[in-house]
Tab-separated table of C-alpha atoms and ligand atoms in Angstrom:
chain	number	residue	atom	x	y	z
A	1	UNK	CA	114.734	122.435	108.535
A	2	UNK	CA	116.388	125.326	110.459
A	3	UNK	CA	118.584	128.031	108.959
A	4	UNK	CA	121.356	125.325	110.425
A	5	UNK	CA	120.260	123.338	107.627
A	6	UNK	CA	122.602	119.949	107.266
A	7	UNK	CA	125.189	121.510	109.539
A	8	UNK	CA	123.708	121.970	113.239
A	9	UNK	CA	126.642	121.800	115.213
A	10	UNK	CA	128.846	124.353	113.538
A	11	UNK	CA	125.602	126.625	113.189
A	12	UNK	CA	125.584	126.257	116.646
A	13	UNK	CA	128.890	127.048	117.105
A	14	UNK	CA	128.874	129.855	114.400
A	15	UNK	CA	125.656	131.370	116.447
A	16	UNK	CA	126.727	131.505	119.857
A	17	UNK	CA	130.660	130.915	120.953
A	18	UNK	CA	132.191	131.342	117.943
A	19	UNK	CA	129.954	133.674	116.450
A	20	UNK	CA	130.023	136.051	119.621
A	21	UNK	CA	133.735	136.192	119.979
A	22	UNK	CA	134.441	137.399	116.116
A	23	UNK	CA	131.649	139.831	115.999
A	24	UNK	CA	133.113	141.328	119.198
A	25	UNK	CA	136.590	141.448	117.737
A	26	UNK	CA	135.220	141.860	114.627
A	27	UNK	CA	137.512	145.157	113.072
A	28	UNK	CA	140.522	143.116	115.070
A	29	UNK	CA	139.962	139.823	112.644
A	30	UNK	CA	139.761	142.091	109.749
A	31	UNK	CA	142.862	144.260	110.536
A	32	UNK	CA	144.954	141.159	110.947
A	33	UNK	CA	143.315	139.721	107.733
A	34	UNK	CA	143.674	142.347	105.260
A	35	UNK	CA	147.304	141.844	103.621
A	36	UNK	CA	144.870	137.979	102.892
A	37	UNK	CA	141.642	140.093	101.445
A	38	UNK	CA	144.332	141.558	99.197
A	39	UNK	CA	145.677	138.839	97.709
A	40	UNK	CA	141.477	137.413	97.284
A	41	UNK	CA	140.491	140.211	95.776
A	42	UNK	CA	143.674	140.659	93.557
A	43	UNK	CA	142.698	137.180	92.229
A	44	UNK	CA	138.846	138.412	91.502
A	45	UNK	CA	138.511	139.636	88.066
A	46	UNK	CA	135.583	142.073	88.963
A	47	UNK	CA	135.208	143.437	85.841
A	48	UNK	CA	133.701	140.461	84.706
A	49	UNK	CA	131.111	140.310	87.751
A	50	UNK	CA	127.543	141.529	88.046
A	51	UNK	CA	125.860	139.264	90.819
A	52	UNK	CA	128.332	137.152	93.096
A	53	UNK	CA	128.055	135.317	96.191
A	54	UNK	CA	129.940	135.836	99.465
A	55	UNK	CA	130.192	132.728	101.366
A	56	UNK	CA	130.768	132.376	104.546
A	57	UNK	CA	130.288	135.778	104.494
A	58	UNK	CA	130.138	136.304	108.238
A	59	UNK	CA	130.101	140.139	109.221
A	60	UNK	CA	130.771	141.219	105.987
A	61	UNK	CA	133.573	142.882	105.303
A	62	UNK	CA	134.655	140.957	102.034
A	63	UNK	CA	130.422	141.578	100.922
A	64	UNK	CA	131.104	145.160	101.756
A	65	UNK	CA	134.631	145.848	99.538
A	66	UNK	CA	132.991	143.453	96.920
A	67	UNK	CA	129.743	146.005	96.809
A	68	UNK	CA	131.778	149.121	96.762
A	69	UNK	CA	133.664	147.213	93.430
A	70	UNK	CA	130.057	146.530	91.809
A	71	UNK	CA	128.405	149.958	92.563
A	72	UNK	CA	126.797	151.177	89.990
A	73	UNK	CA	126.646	147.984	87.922
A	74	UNK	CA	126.167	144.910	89.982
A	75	UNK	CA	125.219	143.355	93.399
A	76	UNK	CA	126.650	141.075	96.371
A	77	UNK	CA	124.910	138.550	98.162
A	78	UNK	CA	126.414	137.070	101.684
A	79	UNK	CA	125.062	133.504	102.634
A	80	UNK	CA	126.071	132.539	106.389
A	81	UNK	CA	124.939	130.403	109.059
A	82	UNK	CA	125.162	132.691	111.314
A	83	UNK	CA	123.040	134.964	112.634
A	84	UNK	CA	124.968	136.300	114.889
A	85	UNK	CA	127.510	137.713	112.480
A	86	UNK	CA	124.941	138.744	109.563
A	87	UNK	CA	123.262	141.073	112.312
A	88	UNK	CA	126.899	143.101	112.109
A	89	UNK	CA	126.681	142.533	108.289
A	90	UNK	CA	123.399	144.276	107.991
A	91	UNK	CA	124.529	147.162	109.744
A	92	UNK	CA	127.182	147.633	107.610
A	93	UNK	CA	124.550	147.110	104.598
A	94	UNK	CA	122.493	150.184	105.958
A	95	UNK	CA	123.762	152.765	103.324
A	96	UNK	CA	124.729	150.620	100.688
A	97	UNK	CA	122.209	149.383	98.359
A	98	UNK	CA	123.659	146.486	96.150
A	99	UNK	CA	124.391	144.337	99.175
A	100	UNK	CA	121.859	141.155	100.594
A	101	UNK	CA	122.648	138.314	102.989
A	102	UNK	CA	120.891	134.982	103.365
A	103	UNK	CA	121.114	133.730	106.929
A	104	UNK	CA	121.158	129.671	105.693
A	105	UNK	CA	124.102	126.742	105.481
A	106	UNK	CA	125.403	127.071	101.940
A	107	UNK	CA	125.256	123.441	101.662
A	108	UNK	CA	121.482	122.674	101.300
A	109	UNK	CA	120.621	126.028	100.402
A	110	UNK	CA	118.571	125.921	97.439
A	111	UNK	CA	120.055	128.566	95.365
A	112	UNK	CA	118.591	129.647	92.200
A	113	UNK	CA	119.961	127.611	89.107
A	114	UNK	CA	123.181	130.074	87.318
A	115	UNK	CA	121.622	132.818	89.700
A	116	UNK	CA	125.547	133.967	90.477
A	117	UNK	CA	128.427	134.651	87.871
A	118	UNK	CA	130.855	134.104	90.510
A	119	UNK	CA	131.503	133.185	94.310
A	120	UNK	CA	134.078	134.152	96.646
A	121	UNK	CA	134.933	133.273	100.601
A	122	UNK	CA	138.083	134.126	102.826
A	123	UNK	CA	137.881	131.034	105.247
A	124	UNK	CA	133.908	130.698	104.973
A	125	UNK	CA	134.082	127.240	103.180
A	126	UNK	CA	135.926	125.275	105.551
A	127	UNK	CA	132.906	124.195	107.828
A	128	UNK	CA	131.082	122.030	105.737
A	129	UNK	CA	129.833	118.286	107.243
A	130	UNK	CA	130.009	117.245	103.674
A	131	UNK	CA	132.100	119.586	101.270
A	132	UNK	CA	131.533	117.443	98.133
A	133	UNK	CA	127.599	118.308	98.400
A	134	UNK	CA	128.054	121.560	99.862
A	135	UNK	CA	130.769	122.658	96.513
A	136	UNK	CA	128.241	120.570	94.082
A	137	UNK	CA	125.599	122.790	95.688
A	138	UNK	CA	127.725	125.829	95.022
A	139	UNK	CA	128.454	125.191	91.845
A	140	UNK	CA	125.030	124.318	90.338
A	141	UNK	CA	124.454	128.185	91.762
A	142	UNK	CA	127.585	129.258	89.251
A	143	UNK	CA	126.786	129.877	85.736
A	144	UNK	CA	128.689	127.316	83.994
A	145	UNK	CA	132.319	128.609	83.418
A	146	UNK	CA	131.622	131.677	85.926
A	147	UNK	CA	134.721	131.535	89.115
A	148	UNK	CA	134.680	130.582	92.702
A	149	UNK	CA	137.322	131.731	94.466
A	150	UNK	CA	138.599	131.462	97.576
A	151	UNK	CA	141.202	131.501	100.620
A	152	UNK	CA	141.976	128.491	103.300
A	153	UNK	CA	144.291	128.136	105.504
A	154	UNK	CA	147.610	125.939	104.608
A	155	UNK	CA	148.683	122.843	107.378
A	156	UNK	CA	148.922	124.274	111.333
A	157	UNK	CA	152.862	123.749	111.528
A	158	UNK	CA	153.008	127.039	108.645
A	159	UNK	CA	150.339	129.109	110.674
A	160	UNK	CA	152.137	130.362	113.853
A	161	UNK	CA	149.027	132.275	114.775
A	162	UNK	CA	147.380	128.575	115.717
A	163	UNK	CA	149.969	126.724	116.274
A	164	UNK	CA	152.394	128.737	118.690
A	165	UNK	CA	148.466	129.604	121.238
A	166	UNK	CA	148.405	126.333	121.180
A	167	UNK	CA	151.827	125.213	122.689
A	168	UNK	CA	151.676	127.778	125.389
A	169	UNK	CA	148.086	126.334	126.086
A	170	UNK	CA	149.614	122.385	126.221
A	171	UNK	CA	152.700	123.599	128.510
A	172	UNK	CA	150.292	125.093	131.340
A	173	UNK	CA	147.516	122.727	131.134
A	174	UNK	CA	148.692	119.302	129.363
A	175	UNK	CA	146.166	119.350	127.071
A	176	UNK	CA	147.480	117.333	123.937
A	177	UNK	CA	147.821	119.691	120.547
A	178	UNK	CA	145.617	117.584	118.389
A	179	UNK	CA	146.780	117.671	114.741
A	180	UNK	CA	143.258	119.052	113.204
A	181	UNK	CA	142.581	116.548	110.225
A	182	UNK	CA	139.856	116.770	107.732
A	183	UNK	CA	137.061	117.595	110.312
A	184	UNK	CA	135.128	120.863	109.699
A	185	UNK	CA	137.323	123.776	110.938
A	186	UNK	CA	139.727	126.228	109.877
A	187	UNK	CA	142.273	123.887	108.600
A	188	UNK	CA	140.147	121.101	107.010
A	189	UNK	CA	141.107	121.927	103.909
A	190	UNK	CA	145.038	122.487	104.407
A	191	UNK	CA	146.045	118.975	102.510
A	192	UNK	CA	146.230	120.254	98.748
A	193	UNK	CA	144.873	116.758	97.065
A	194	UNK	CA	142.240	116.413	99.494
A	195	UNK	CA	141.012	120.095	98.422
A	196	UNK	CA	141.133	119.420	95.230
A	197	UNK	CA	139.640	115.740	94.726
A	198	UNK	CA	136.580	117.347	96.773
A	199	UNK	CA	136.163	119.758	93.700
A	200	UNK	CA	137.020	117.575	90.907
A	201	UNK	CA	134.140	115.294	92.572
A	202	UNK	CA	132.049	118.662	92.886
A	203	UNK	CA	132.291	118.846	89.294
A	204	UNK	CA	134.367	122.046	88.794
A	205	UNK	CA	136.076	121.874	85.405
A	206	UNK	CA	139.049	123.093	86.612
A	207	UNK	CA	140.697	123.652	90.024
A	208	UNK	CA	144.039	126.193	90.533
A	209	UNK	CA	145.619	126.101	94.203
A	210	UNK	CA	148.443	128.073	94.854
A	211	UNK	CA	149.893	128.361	97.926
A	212	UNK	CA	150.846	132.006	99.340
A	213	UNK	CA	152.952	133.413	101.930
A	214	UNK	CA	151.912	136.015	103.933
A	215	UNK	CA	151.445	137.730	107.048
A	216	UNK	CA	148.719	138.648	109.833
A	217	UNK	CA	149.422	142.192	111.144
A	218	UNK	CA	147.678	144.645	113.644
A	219	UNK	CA	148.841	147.717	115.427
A	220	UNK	CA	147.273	146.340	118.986
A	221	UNK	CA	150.028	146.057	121.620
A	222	UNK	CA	150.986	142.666	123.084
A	223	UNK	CA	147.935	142.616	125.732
A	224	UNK	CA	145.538	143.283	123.169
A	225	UNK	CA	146.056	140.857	120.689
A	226	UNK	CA	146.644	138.262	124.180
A	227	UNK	CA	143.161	139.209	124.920
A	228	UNK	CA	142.395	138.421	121.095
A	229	UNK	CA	144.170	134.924	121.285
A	230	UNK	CA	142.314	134.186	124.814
A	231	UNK	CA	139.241	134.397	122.342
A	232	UNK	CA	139.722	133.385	118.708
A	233	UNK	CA	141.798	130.531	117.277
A	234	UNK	CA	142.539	127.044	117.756
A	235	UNK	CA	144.415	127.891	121.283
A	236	UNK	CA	141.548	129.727	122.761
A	237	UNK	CA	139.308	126.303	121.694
A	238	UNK	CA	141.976	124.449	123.391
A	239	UNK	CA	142.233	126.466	126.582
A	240	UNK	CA	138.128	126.703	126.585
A	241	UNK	CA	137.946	122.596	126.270
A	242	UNK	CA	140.604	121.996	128.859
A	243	UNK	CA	138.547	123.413	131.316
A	244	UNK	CA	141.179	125.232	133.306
A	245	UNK	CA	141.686	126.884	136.429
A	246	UNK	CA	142.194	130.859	137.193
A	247	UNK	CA	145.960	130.221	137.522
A	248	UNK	CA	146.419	128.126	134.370
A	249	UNK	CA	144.123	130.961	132.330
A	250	UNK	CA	146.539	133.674	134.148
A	251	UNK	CA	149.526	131.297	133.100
A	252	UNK	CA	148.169	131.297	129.061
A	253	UNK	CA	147.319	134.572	129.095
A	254	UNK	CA	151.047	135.740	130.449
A	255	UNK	CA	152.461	133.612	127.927
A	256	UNK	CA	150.294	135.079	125.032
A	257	UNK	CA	151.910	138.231	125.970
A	258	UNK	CA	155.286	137.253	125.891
A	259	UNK	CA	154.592	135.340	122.438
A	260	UNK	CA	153.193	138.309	120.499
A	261	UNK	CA	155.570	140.885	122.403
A	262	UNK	CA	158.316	138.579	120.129
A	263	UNK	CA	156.588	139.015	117.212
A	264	UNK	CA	156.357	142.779	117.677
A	265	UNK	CA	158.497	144.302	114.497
A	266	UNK	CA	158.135	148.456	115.243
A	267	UNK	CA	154.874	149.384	116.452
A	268	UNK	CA	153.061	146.529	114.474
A	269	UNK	CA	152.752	142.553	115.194
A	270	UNK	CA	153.102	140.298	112.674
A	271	UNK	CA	152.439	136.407	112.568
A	272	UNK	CA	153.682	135.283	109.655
A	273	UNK	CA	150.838	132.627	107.404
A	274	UNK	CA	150.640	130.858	104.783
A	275	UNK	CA	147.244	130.313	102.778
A	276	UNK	CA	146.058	128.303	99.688
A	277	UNK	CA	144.161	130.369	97.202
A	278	UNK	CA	141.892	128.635	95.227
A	279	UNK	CA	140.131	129.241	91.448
A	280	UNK	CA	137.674	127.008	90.486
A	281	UNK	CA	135.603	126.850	87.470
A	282	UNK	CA	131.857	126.105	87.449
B	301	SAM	C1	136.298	132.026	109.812
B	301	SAM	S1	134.740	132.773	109.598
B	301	SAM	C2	135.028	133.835	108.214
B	301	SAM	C3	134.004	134.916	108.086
B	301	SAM	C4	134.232	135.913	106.959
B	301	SAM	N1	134.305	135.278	105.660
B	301	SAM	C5	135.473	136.723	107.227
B	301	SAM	O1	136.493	136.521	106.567
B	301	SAM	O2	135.432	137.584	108.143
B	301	SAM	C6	133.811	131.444	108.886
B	301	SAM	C7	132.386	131.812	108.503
B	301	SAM	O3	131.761	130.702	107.846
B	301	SAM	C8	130.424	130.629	108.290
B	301	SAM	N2	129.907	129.276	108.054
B	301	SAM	C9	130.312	128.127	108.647
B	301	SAM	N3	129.614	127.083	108.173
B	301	SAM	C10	128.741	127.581	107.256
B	301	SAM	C11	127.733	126.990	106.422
B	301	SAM	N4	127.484	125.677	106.449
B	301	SAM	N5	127.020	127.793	105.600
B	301	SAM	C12	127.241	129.133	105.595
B	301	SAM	N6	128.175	129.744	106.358
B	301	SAM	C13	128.919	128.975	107.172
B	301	SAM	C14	130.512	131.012	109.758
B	301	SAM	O4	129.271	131.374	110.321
B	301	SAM	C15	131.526	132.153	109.703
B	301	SAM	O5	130.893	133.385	109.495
């Protein structure tokens, strides 16, 4: 079996399209995602961690504040699928020495028995061809009563940052906004009682989801973060699958413009989001 494990096409997707376009953009994605890595980590209770799991790690930067938290007393492991981004990760890991990544799908992975006292992910868990095996899997890696915790995205029509790419993407090229569903992705698990009957069936003794207001934010000017949304998100996918001309790209990228030159508040733009955030106990 290949590092893909039981999920080949999004370790595909995680290794080359995907993958590429958030390690390039990497510091962007974590700019725009830090007031989110706040509220995860305000949720952590460290203090009671000595060996926890990263999933979905990607390039690291949650393994990385994690490690800095443990130094001196405990140790971070990042799992991904993707090579790709665990090449940045490593980088990262050069001068720190309580940080390891796995490159494998956290679904079949055979993790050691109780090897963790806790797991966290911001948006690594939402990929999963079967989430009741791959959170089963995860949890027989917990020590029993040890947390996972983690961040998804709430429904599409409360994220802006998808939803409004992908209106400017259907008015220039008529490609139908597809309302995303339970299929692997970044909003598979947006529909509370679906989230949580997949860990009840997991066998998590407990599940918490709250869901949290927020916002994404970055100090890149309108053409930047255009250039971002030409690359990342589910209007870039959208634009990429309608297979469009120069003129209709031109036509989207203009319009991404205009869209985050609205949501420009000072020298900052700001889409606002809303997230669940999840505590589960092994
Ligand atoms: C949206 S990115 C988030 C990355 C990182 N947690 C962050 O916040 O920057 C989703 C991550 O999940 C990883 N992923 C997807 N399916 C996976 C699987 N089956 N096993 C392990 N990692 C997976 C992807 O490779 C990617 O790095």
């Amino acid at each position: 079996m290949s590092a893909y494990g039981e999920n080949e096409d999004q370790g595909k997707s995680w290794n080359e399209k995907t993958g590429r376009s958030w390690a390039e953009h990497d510091q962007e994605m974590n700019s725009r995602l830090q007031n989110i890595s706040d509220i995860l980590f305000a949720e952590i209770d460290e203090k009671s961690l000595s060996n926890a799991l990263d999933i979905g790690c990607g390039a690291g930067a949650t393994s990385l504040r994690m490690a800095q938290k443990l130094s001196g007393r405990g140790a971070v492991t990042g799992i991904d699928i993707s090579d790709a981004l665990l090449t940045l990760a490593r980088e990262k890991a050069s001068a720190v020495d309580n940080m390891t990544f796995t490159w494998a799908d956290a679904q079949s992975h055979r993790f050691e028995p109780a090897g963790f006292d806790g797991a966290f992910s911001r948006f690594g868990v939402m990929f999963f061809a079967d989430p009741d095996k791959a959170f089963a899997n995860l949890r027989s890696a917990l020590v029993p009563g040890s947390k996972l915790v983690f961040v998804c995205w709430a429904p599409l029509q409360d994220n802006p940052f998808f939803l409004e790419p992908m209106e400017v993407v259907h008015k220039h090229t008529d490609a139908a906004i597809k309302m995303p569903g339970i299929a692997p992705g970044p909003l598979a698990f947006s529909d509370r009682d679906y989230l949580s009957g997949i860990l009840r069936r997991a066998g998590y003794r407990t599940a918490d989801i709250t869901t949290r207001k927020t916002t994404l934010d970055t100090h890149q000017n309108p053409q930047e973060d255009a250039a971002l949304l030409m690359k990342i998100g589910a209007g870039a996918r959208m634009l990429s699958e309608s297979e469009p001309s120069k003129a209709q790209v031109q036509s989207v990228r203009d319009d991404f413009v205009l869209l985050s030159a609205a949501k420009r508040h000072g020298d900052i733009t700001r889409y606002p989001a809303t997230i669940h955030l999840v505590t589960a106990v092994a």
